Amino acid sequence: MQFAHDYSAGAIALPEVNTPDLSTGVPVTPAAPSSNETDTQSTPPIKTESDRLKQKQKRNKPTLSCLECVERKTKCDRARPCLACVKRQSDCEYTAVANLIASSDRKSGGSSKARYVTKPPPNKVRKISNAASSQTSPIETENGWTHIERRAHRHSNASSGSSPYLLSNMPYAKSSPSNVFGVGSQHPFSNYWTCAGGLPEVVSVMPSKEQADILISKYFEVVDGVYPFIHRRTFYADYERFWALTPEKRGETDASFSALLYAMYALGTQFIQFPSYQERSQTAEFYCSAANQALRVYSYLNRTCMRAIGAMLLMSYFLMNDNHASDAYAWAGIHLRQSYAMRLHRDPEIVVPDASVLEKQQRRKLWQAVFFHDTFLTVLLKLPPTATHSDVPVESLAEDNETSTDGLDLCLLGVHSRVENLMSINVIAPQEPSTDINVQPKPHHLVDAATMKADVVYMRCMWHLGNLVQENLSSPCSLSLPLANSPRHKDSLIAAFRRLYKSFPPNLTQLDYSALQQLALTNPRGVRQNLFLTSNYFHCLMLLHASENESSGVECNVKPALEAAHEAIWAFFKLWGYFESEASVWWVFQHRAFEESLLMAHLLAMQPVTEGDVPGPISYDPIFAKAKEDVAKMLEVMERYGGALEMHNERKEVLREAFQRIAI
């Protein structure tokens, strides 16, 4: 390489070496000497061994950038994958030393700048697509979700490190769209609402006060016990005040409250025993459609409040119970974004320090409900969680805050939580407290302190469980990645779940059938909370035990997986025994029980060896006989609900085929 420096005659002559070009990294051969130089430099200078070592000496600092960026000489942010490789759509690989350093930084909590994205390796993704195409061709259904035949006897079309027992892509939803959003031709409200009707049109189709009382009572009896985020005293104050208005004045009220009412009517209707499933479904869908129309009048996409978020959350649960889980997942994305916009994910002591104790508590409860819905729905659907960023301390959801009266007087007068859109009319011209209608509380408007405290304890337990599930199950399952990277890692995860379960109060961990049956007569709300927590916990524990990672030596724990599945599915059987009409409605319970029974059937279809590597059947252990009885009982129960639904019949066929392949 020729240098631009003009050395003087007295300067020391520098030896000419193969200096690398900084733009390419390739050594540049020096220019050939002229004819005059050939005479004086006929032989090259003799280089010692130390000179050659100095030329070949490499830098001591390890390369932490990815190999692709090093080769291209581009800036690397050292993420997994890095942003440059994401933009180039190229493989992002690191040296073993770089991976070791990055891993140690993560474990030690060091301040690393790298972004970590849960993503399956690109080479595995390509192998998956080839293997999946050779097995079966996915068919796109009307609602956009993939429908794959022969689910009962296929392994997971996932990465090679994931377990074949995690059962992704199972039949869980109708293939036809829901009528709630004006799609379909079987229900009259598909073209019911007009553009100019506004809120008066929506309010005009409300049920009578007597019917509304029955539906709201059913909601608080069945739904509120397991999702207790609505403050009953203040809700009933608004409810009685609303019905005391004239029909014309009701059309001038807050549209978000009408949306909340209709969502509660819809869920209450699902648990009321109508003469036929079709009549119940049509009535409930009509109320949910009215809730959606009220939200549109409210303009829920450019402003929000806790009422609107609560209404959307209840609509999502309605859609799940209506066997439209894909619609529920899509709809939940809106109320999640609006929850973030309202900063429900932030600690109320930071974002609304001047708010009352009641409002801060309601913000925590609503965020817990949104988080809980997102976490456990994504576990069932094997889809990525969204409610992943929050600094709300779980322990701040305290019993003392629930029984506090700070802020209760204002809420009883009709002053409610703030609206986040700063251009909203409610912010520009705040509503004055409504003192013209005095609402006297009735006995069913009030909740005793013991029940309120028990609800808060239940919500905290589910919140702690959700945090553990989201971190260790939701994200890996959504990408078909192994849950554990070593046997020791799997043991530590199982131990963490068990430690958490032991920290729950005894009334939530009671498993005895007879004891719960007696308790259901005196405290049905507590029994429902027990069964929901039991079902969620043991379902997730089952997934952990059944997980495997062949490349890392992680094996499926057959017996512990069957034991966890047994406790999980018996939570559904208990619900069926105590509250049969409710068990036939709750989609989340039905889907978990179906997945648990299908996993047990798959495990029982195996032919492992007994201790001592002696081949033999596994039917001698009592848990295997219990598991087979559980699958048979599930098939029996499925004959008693679901009617002629296509999705339900498909589930029964899948489980029946798996049951026939049981080896014991």
XYZ file of C-alpha atoms in Angstrom:
664
model
C 0.000 0.000 0.000
C 1.383 3.429 -0.906
C 1.232 6.030 1.847
C 0.675 9.731 1.274
C 3.365 10.742 3.745
C 6.455 12.454 2.241
C 9.337 11.235 4.322
C 12.494 13.393 4.384
C 15.899 12.102 3.523
C 16.853 11.741 7.146
C 13.792 9.720 8.106
C 14.064 6.074 9.085
C 13.014 3.751 6.263
C 9.926 1.678 7.223
C 9.580 -1.895 6.015
C 6.749 -2.431 3.555
C 4.275 -5.093 4.753
C 0.932 -6.463 3.667
C -1.257 -3.922 5.460
C -4.934 -4.855 5.496
C -7.413 -2.613 3.738
C -9.791 -1.287 6.444
C -12.766 -1.325 4.090
C -12.456 -4.987 3.101
C -10.137 -6.568 5.629
C -8.092 -8.171 2.793
C -4.303 -7.698 2.819
C -3.093 -5.546 -0.064
C -0.041 -6.681 -1.986
C 2.558 -3.915 -2.263
C 3.312 -2.469 -5.692
C 6.013 -4.175 -7.694
C 9.388 -2.424 -7.446
C 10.701 -0.432 -10.395
C 13.665 -1.502 -12.470
C 15.984 0.734 -10.457
C 14.811 -0.775 -7.210
C 15.365 -4.275 -8.550
C 19.074 -3.784 -8.671
C 19.384 -2.589 -5.109
C 16.808 -5.031 -3.646
C 17.475 -8.203 -5.560
C 16.892 -10.338 -2.455
C 14.158 -9.745 0.111
C 15.247 -8.922 3.642
C 15.543 -11.887 5.967
C 12.656 -11.914 8.494
C 13.091 -13.489 11.854
C 10.523 -15.768 13.525
C 9.543 -12.980 15.900
C 8.756 -10.666 12.964
C 6.422 -13.251 11.446
C 4.635 -13.771 14.769
C 4.094 -10.043 15.151
C 2.509 -9.858 11.685
C 0.102 -12.739 12.407
C -0.701 -11.685 15.949
C -4.467 -11.183 16.477
C -6.276 -8.939 18.914
C -6.861 -10.370 22.349
C -10.381 -8.922 22.744
C -13.031 -11.460 21.648
C -15.421 -10.581 18.847
C -18.906 -10.073 20.304
C -20.634 -9.063 17.066
C -22.393 -11.636 14.928
C -20.451 -13.371 12.165
C -22.554 -11.813 9.399
C -21.873 -8.253 10.603
C -18.184 -9.022 11.057
C -17.986 -10.298 7.512
C -19.906 -7.338 6.099
C -18.126 -4.809 8.339
C -21.460 -3.418 9.523
C -22.497 -2.232 12.959
C -24.010 -4.954 15.133
C -26.201 -4.273 18.173
C -25.343 -7.783 19.459
C -28.976 -8.775 19.864
C -30.274 -12.308 19.362
C -30.950 -11.784 16.421
C -29.312 -8.442 15.716
C -31.240 -5.691 13.978
C -28.956 -5.698 10.939
C -29.566 -9.407 10.281
C -33.290 -8.927 10.761
C -33.295 -6.238 8.080
C -31.116 -8.338 5.758
C -33.175 -11.490 6.445
C -29.935 -13.352 7.007
C -28.828 -15.932 9.567
C -27.556 -14.317 12.755
C -24.910 -16.501 14.368
C -22.325 -15.782 17.052
C -19.131 -17.422 18.135
C -19.198 -19.725 21.134
C -17.273 -17.154 23.181
C -19.781 -14.401 22.330
C -22.710 -16.604 23.294
C -21.008 -17.555 26.548
C -20.357 -13.929 27.480
C -23.901 -12.884 26.567
C -25.361 -15.748 28.587
C -23.294 -14.890 31.645
C -24.341 -11.227 31.373
C -28.005 -12.208 31.395
C -27.650 -14.536 34.384
C -25.654 -12.022 36.415
C -28.062 -9.212 35.639
C -25.353 -7.191 33.977
C -26.118 -4.088 31.983
C -25.982 -5.591 28.554
C -27.215 -3.594 25.598
C -28.306 -6.656 23.686
C -31.981 -7.235 22.906
C -33.123 -10.813 23.421
C -35.918 -11.988 21.189
C -37.466 -15.411 21.658
C -37.091 -16.808 18.185
C -36.525 -20.295 16.819
C -33.296 -20.781 14.867
C -33.795 -20.105 11.120
C -32.411 -23.504 10.111
C -34.998 -25.225 12.299
C -37.779 -23.160 10.798
C -36.838 -24.272 7.326
C -36.750 -27.913 8.420
C -40.169 -27.555 10.017
C -41.756 -26.196 6.877
C -40.418 -29.057 4.802
C -41.496 -31.678 7.306
C -44.916 -30.155 7.742
C -45.552 -29.988 4.007
C -44.739 -33.665 3.677
C -47.285 -34.627 6.341
C -50.377 -32.599 5.646
C -51.427 -29.387 3.999
C -52.966 -26.732 6.229
C -56.303 -25.421 4.947
C -57.280 -21.815 5.591
C -60.750 -21.612 7.088
C -63.239 -18.775 6.799
C -62.032 -16.993 9.926
C -58.386 -17.098 8.893
C -57.176 -19.794 11.287
C -55.368 -22.857 10.078
C -57.286 -26.121 10.204
C -55.221 -29.323 10.133
C -56.717 -32.765 9.793
C -55.724 -35.823 11.852
C -54.690 -33.851 14.919
C -55.226 -36.754 17.262
C -52.325 -38.828 16.035
C -49.747 -36.376 14.820
C -46.722 -34.958 16.553
C -46.373 -31.221 16.933
C -45.273 -29.514 13.728
C -42.932 -27.439 15.804
C -39.253 -27.072 16.266
C -37.307 -30.214 16.843
C -36.662 -29.178 20.398
C -40.289 -28.873 21.430
C -42.399 -31.590 22.970
C -44.879 -33.559 20.855
C -47.228 -33.485 23.851
C -47.839 -29.732 23.875
C -50.684 -30.236 21.399
C -50.685 -27.050 19.350
C -53.191 -26.361 16.571
C -56.044 -28.266 18.179
C -59.695 -27.665 17.220
C -60.822 -24.913 19.539
C -63.093 -22.533 17.622
C -65.853 -22.412 15.077
C -64.800 -22.073 11.462
C -67.619 -19.590 10.801
C -67.348 -15.924 11.837
C -69.227 -14.467 14.781
C -72.413 -12.468 14.322
C -71.425 -9.977 17.010
C -69.604 -7.632 14.656
C -72.263 -7.625 11.949
C -70.965 -10.575 9.928
C -73.214 -13.417 8.843
C -76.782 -13.726 7.674
C -78.458 -15.978 10.247
C -79.230 -13.279 12.792
C -81.336 -10.147 12.192
C -78.961 -7.756 13.905
C -76.337 -8.211 11.196
C -77.897 -5.162 9.483
C -79.799 -3.822 12.489
C -77.889 -0.720 13.526
C -78.151 2.470 11.479
C -75.538 5.155 11.019
C -77.647 7.951 12.510
C -79.275 5.987 15.325
C -76.587 6.699 17.874
C -76.917 5.767 21.524
C -80.727 6.264 21.677
C -81.117 3.444 19.155
C -78.911 1.147 21.246
C -80.625 1.987 24.532
C -84.078 1.504 23.022
C -83.600 -2.276 22.740
C -82.608 -2.850 26.358
C -84.497 -5.554 28.244
C -87.022 -4.555 30.875
C -85.775 -3.582 34.316
C -86.981 -6.912 35.741
C -85.141 -8.932 33.092
C -82.048 -6.760 33.462
C -82.022 -7.364 37.218
C -82.062 -11.127 36.652
C -79.197 -10.998 34.129
C -77.042 -8.708 36.283
C -77.684 -10.931 39.308
C -76.642 -14.001 37.313
C -73.490 -12.197 36.178
C -72.438 -11.387 39.752
C -73.285 -14.921 40.844
C -71.290 -16.807 38.202
C -68.841 -14.531 36.357
C -67.874 -11.970 38.981
C -66.705 -14.679 41.364
C -63.863 -15.741 39.072
C -63.218 -12.351 37.424
C -63.965 -9.898 40.278
C -62.763 -6.613 38.797
C -66.034 -4.616 38.979
C -66.720 -2.655 42.158
C -70.252 -3.814 42.923
C -71.352 -0.959 45.189
C -70.470 1.819 42.753
C -71.735 -0.179 39.772
C -75.167 -0.644 41.317
C -75.303 3.067 42.146
C -74.802 3.870 38.459
C -77.144 1.057 37.455
C -80.062 2.261 39.591
C -79.425 5.845 38.562
C -79.499 4.830 34.891
C -82.827 3.017 35.199
C -84.350 5.929 37.141
C -83.906 8.164 34.079
C -86.516 8.554 31.383
C -85.910 6.649 28.129
C -84.970 9.917 26.422
C -82.429 10.800 29.111
C -80.857 7.316 28.924
C -79.891 8.075 25.340
C -77.822 11.011 26.606
C -75.777 9.064 29.166
C -72.224 7.776 28.851
C -72.141 5.221 26.017
C -69.355 3.249 27.747
C -71.724 2.424 30.612
C -74.336 1.121 28.167
C -71.613 -1.015 26.571
C -70.701 -2.429 29.981
C -74.348 -3.174 30.747
C -74.902 -5.012 27.473
C -71.707 -7.037 27.922
C -72.899 -8.102 31.361
C -76.346 -8.920 29.925
C -74.698 -11.094 27.275
C -72.663 -13.093 29.794
C -75.604 -13.373 32.166
C -77.745 -14.703 29.328
C -75.203 -17.415 28.549
C -75.677 -18.839 32.045
C -79.482 -18.544 32.077
C -81.176 -21.803 31.085
C -83.307 -21.027 28.050
C -85.475 -23.692 26.432
C -82.866 -24.222 23.733
C -79.203 -23.504 23.065
C -80.074 -21.621 19.870
C -82.431 -19.232 21.641
C -79.915 -18.549 24.381
C -77.116 -18.034 21.864
C -79.103 -15.650 19.676
C -80.238 -13.517 22.607
C -76.736 -13.323 24.060
C -75.216 -12.480 20.674
C -77.748 -9.688 20.250
C -76.754 -8.136 23.578
C -73.076 -8.429 22.696
C -73.740 -6.777 19.337
C -75.462 -3.928 21.181
C -72.393 -3.610 23.429
C -70.199 -3.341 20.352
C -72.474 -0.665 18.860
C -72.412 1.303 22.122
C -68.611 1.207 22.054
C -68.656 2.513 18.504
C -70.891 5.386 19.622
C -68.458 5.972 22.473
C -65.616 6.088 19.883
C -63.582 3.457 21.714
C -60.638 3.577 19.298
C -59.620 7.183 20.026
C -60.488 7.415 23.711
C -60.891 5.039 26.579
C -61.909 4.650 30.198
C -62.092 1.801 32.665
C -65.735 1.162 31.801
C -64.958 0.761 28.093
C -61.997 -1.541 28.806
C -64.118 -3.611 31.173
C -66.844 -3.921 28.543
C -64.366 -5.077 25.893
C -62.829 -7.573 28.320
C -66.246 -9.098 29.067
C -67.059 -9.209 25.358
C -63.899 -11.229 24.817
C -64.989 -13.766 27.441
C -68.396 -13.887 25.799
C -66.840 -14.658 22.422
C -64.806 -17.461 23.963
C -67.905 -19.005 25.534
C -69.623 -18.580 22.173
C -66.908 -20.808 20.639
C -65.231 -17.976 18.740
C -61.821 -18.008 20.400
C -60.069 -16.517 17.381
C -62.440 -13.539 17.437
C -61.845 -13.186 21.173
C -58.070 -13.172 20.713
C -58.258 -10.501 18.014
C -60.737 -8.403 19.998
C -58.576 -8.652 23.112
C -55.768 -6.922 21.239
C -57.804 -3.703 21.240
C -58.540 -3.569 24.940
C -54.909 -4.477 25.663
C -53.651 -1.523 23.638
C -56.214 0.733 25.284
C -55.126 -0.531 28.695
C -51.593 0.501 27.840
C -52.870 3.864 26.565
C -54.667 4.426 29.857
C -51.470 3.414 31.665
C -53.152 0.681 33.639
C -49.880 -1.228 33.385
C -48.164 1.460 35.441
C -48.110 1.691 39.211
C -51.003 4.001 40.195
C -48.810 5.559 42.869
C -46.605 6.847 40.040
C -49.005 7.806 37.240
C -52.042 8.936 39.292
C -50.624 9.781 42.731
C -53.511 12.156 43.535
C -56.258 9.641 42.747
C -58.383 8.173 45.492
C -57.613 4.828 47.082
C -60.684 3.357 45.387
C -59.625 4.467 41.915
C -56.075 3.192 42.374
C -57.416 -0.161 43.535
C -59.784 -0.383 40.572
C -56.933 0.332 38.185
C -54.922 -2.528 39.710
C -57.876 -4.917 39.571
C -58.668 -4.086 35.963
C -55.037 -4.525 34.900
C -54.924 -7.877 36.701
C -58.056 -8.947 34.822
C -56.575 -7.877 31.480
C -53.253 -9.567 32.276
C -54.926 -12.760 33.482
C -57.116 -12.982 30.360
C -54.170 -12.437 28.019
C -51.796 -14.853 29.744
C -54.025 -17.894 30.071
C -55.760 -17.436 26.710
C -52.384 -17.358 24.949
C -51.304 -20.516 26.796
C -54.355 -22.338 25.451
C -54.047 -20.996 21.909
C -50.227 -21.246 21.816
C -50.036 -17.600 20.721
C -47.718 -14.811 21.947
C -48.748 -12.878 25.083
C -49.204 -9.116 24.891
C -49.621 -7.909 28.486
C -45.904 -8.228 29.131
C -44.849 -4.785 30.367
C -45.952 -3.612 33.792
C -44.546 -2.182 37.000
C -47.675 -2.634 39.127
C -46.598 -4.499 42.289
C -48.776 -7.545 42.891
C -48.768 -6.978 46.636
C -50.150 -3.456 46.145
C -53.489 -5.156 45.446
C -54.135 -5.210 49.180
C -57.200 -6.077 51.256
C -57.079 -2.745 53.099
C -57.316 -0.847 49.825
C -60.380 -2.883 48.866
C -62.287 -2.024 52.036
C -61.214 1.639 52.051
C -63.931 4.294 51.647
C -61.579 6.925 50.204
C -63.206 8.038 46.948
C -66.389 6.041 47.486
C -68.590 9.110 48.007
C -67.597 10.667 44.692
C -68.129 7.394 42.811
C -71.564 6.995 44.344
C -72.401 10.450 43.015
C -71.418 9.512 39.462
C -67.861 10.865 39.219
C -65.632 8.175 37.718
C -62.190 7.508 36.360
C -60.479 9.874 34.015
C -60.438 9.567 30.241
C -56.997 9.468 28.643
C -57.839 11.391 25.474
C -57.028 14.948 26.474
C -59.346 16.359 23.790
C -62.305 14.401 25.151
C -65.356 16.445 26.078
C -65.218 14.821 29.521
C -61.818 16.473 30.047
C -62.670 19.832 28.452
C -65.991 20.066 30.287
C -65.872 17.678 33.250
C -69.154 16.186 34.377
C -70.644 17.535 37.543
C -71.616 15.117 40.300
C -75.144 13.857 39.822
C -77.028 14.738 43.002
C -80.567 14.884 41.644
C -81.101 11.110 42.018
C -80.431 9.647 45.444
C -79.657 5.932 45.225
C -80.211 3.968 48.399
C -78.174 0.753 48.546
C -80.067 -2.523 48.610
C -78.802 -5.708 50.254
C -77.580 -7.242 46.991
C -75.675 -4.022 46.192
C -73.359 -4.532 49.133
C -70.511 -6.979 49.572
C -69.321 -7.995 53.013
C -65.723 -7.268 53.955
C -64.797 -10.957 54.181
C -65.871 -11.582 50.587
C -64.006 -8.530 49.321
C -60.824 -9.611 51.083
C -61.154 -13.177 49.782
C -61.562 -11.847 46.239
C -58.381 -9.792 46.561
C -56.421 -12.787 47.872
C -57.691 -14.892 44.951
C -56.717 -12.202 42.431
C -53.228 -11.931 43.903
C -52.750 -15.693 43.715
C -53.836 -15.766 40.070
C -51.590 -12.766 39.377
C -48.532 -14.513 40.833
C -49.379 -17.658 38.867
C -49.852 -15.620 35.688
C -46.431 -14.014 36.056
C -44.804 -17.419 36.351
C -46.790 -18.846 33.441
C -46.177 -15.911 31.123
C -42.434 -15.974 31.669
C -41.910 -19.721 31.374
C -44.784 -21.092 29.280
C -46.584 -18.502 27.158
C -43.652 -17.209 25.133
C -41.943 -20.583 24.450
C -45.257 -22.295 23.614
C -46.166 -19.517 21.175
C -43.003 -20.293 19.180
C -43.002 -24.086 19.725
C -39.737 -23.840 21.611
C -38.694 -26.252 24.376
C -39.750 -25.145 27.847
C -36.493 -26.304 29.447
C -32.932 -26.303 28.130
C -31.640 -28.930 30.553
C -33.000 -31.472 33.050
C -31.861 -29.230 35.876
C -33.683 -26.268 34.354
C -36.877 -28.316 34.101
C -36.594 -29.414 37.721
C -36.117 -25.809 38.835
C -39.219 -24.673 36.912
C -41.345 -27.429 38.436
C -40.012 -26.567 41.890
C -40.878 -22.898 41.368
C -44.479 -23.776 40.460
C -44.809 -26.045 43.483
C -43.388 -23.441 45.861
C -45.887 -20.905 44.585
C -48.808 -23.321 44.966
C -47.819 -24.085 48.564
C -47.941 -20.351 49.332
C -51.644 -20.150 48.418
C -54.226 -20.232 51.247
C -55.783 -23.621 52.097
C -59.256 -22.689 50.826
C -57.821 -22.285 47.305
C -55.794 -25.514 47.349
C -58.436 -27.879 48.742
C -58.752 -30.879 46.399
C -61.099 -33.211 48.278
C -64.334 -33.714 46.327
C -66.618 -34.168 49.340
C -65.202 -31.184 51.230
C -65.686 -28.912 48.235
C -69.174 -30.287 47.671
C -70.171 -29.285 51.202
C -68.503 -25.898 50.796
C -70.419 -25.295 47.561
C -73.636 -25.175 49.594
C -72.405 -22.377 51.863
C -69.733 -20.568 49.815
C -70.183 -21.292 46.090
C -68.119 -18.226 45.186
C -65.097 -19.613 47.011
C -65.526 -23.031 45.370
C -65.577 -21.478 41.905
C -62.372 -19.609 42.686
C -60.792 -22.814 43.976
C -61.673 -24.738 40.815
C -60.450 -22.012 38.450
C -57.102 -21.735 40.219
C -56.740 -25.526 40.474
C -57.492 -26.008 36.792
C -55.030 -23.342 35.654
C -52.223 -24.421 37.986
C -52.296 -28.159 37.320
C -52.797 -27.607 33.582
C -49.571 -25.591 33.445
C -47.791 -28.110 35.674
C -48.907 -30.838 33.276
C -47.370 -28.959 30.359
C -44.088 -28.644 32.245
C -43.921 -32.339 33.111
C -44.839 -33.342 29.545
C -42.260 -31.044 27.968
C -39.157 -32.563 26.467
C -36.035 -31.429 24.666
C -34.229 -34.377 23.115
C -31.149 -32.413 22.099
C -30.591 -31.285 25.702
C -31.507 -34.539 27.399
C -34.879 -33.332 28.733
C -37.394 -36.183 28.815
C -41.149 -36.309 29.330
C -42.054 -37.184 32.927
C -44.926 -39.547 32.127
C -46.246 -40.348 35.581
C -46.010 -36.803 37.019
C -47.615 -35.458 33.822
C -50.518 -37.894 34.202
C -50.895 -36.998 37.884
C -51.035 -33.265 37.108
C -53.456 -33.884 34.237
C -55.634 -35.953 36.578
C -55.939 -33.107 39.099
C -56.513 -30.563 36.325
C -59.280 -32.472 34.574
C -60.939 -33.305 37.872
C -61.322 -29.572 38.488
C -63.589 -29.638 35.429
C -65.386 -32.760 36.652
C -65.965 -31.090 40.025
C -67.349 -28.003 38.322
C -69.605 -30.302 36.305
C -70.756 -32.051 39.465
C -71.401 -28.885 41.485
C -72.528 -26.446 38.749
C -73.330 -28.494 35.647
C -75.055 -25.682 33.751
C -72.010 -23.438 34.208
C -69.520 -26.112 33.168
C -71.394 -26.503 29.879
C -70.766 -22.795 29.116
C -67.194 -22.018 30.246
C -65.062 -22.460 27.120
C -61.768 -22.123 29.009
C -62.647 -25.041 31.287
C -63.862 -27.198 28.407
C -60.803 -26.538 26.287
C -58.362 -27.215 29.108
C -60.168 -30.456 29.970
C -60.101 -31.529 26.324
C -56.384 -30.807 26.057
C -55.692 -32.659 29.296
C -57.649 -35.731 28.246
C -55.985 -35.749 24.833
C -52.524 -35.544 26.388
C -53.344 -38.422 28.734
C -54.521 -40.499 25.789
C -51.276 -39.805 23.930
C -49.152 -40.746 26.931
C -51.135 -43.930 27.534
C -50.656 -44.906 23.900
C -46.897 -45.142 24.526
C -45.144 -48.397 25.397
C -42.283 -47.367 27.708
C -40.156 -49.783 29.700
C -40.398 -50.371 33.399
C -37.561 -50.027 35.887
C -34.517 -52.100 35.077
C -34.934 -51.622 31.309
C -37.229 -54.629 31.134
C -39.862 -54.163 28.406
C -43.402 -54.381 29.657
C -46.744 -52.601 29.835
C -47.380 -49.743 32.222
C -50.865 -50.702 33.301
C -49.758 -51.867 36.789
C -49.397 -48.364 38.224
C -52.689 -46.952 39.547
C -52.188 -43.552 37.861
C -52.379 -45.149 34.415
C -55.700 -46.779 35.207
C -56.972 -43.478 36.626
C -55.872 -41.622 33.511
C -57.697 -44.036 31.238
C -60.838 -43.658 33.345
C -60.483 -39.866 33.121
C -60.380 -39.969 29.311
C -63.432 -42.245 29.238
C -65.271 -39.937 31.657
C -64.394 -36.911 29.521
C -65.899 -38.605 26.463
C -69.024 -39.312 28.489
C -69.318 -35.713 29.712
C -68.752 -34.317 26.209
C -71.863 -36.158 25.062
C -73.898 -34.034 27.458
C -72.917 -30.554 26.272
C -72.026 -28.808 23.030
C -75.049 -29.988 21.078
C -74.506 -30.283 17.342
C -71.665 -27.754 17.124
C -69.201 -28.699 14.389
C -66.210 -27.819 16.567
C -67.500 -29.894 19.481
C -68.182 -32.914 17.302
C -64.681 -32.651 15.873
C -63.223 -32.636 19.381
C -65.181 -35.738 20.317
C -63.988 -37.538 17.200
C -60.365 -36.583 17.850
C -60.499 -37.726 21.477
C -62.351 -40.932 20.619
C -59.689 -41.897 18.073
C -56.952 -41.196 20.614
C -58.776 -43.243 23.251
C -58.914 -46.247 20.934
C -55.112 -46.222 20.630
C -54.510 -46.435 24.400
C -52.176 -49.353 24.996
C -53.342 -50.413 28.465
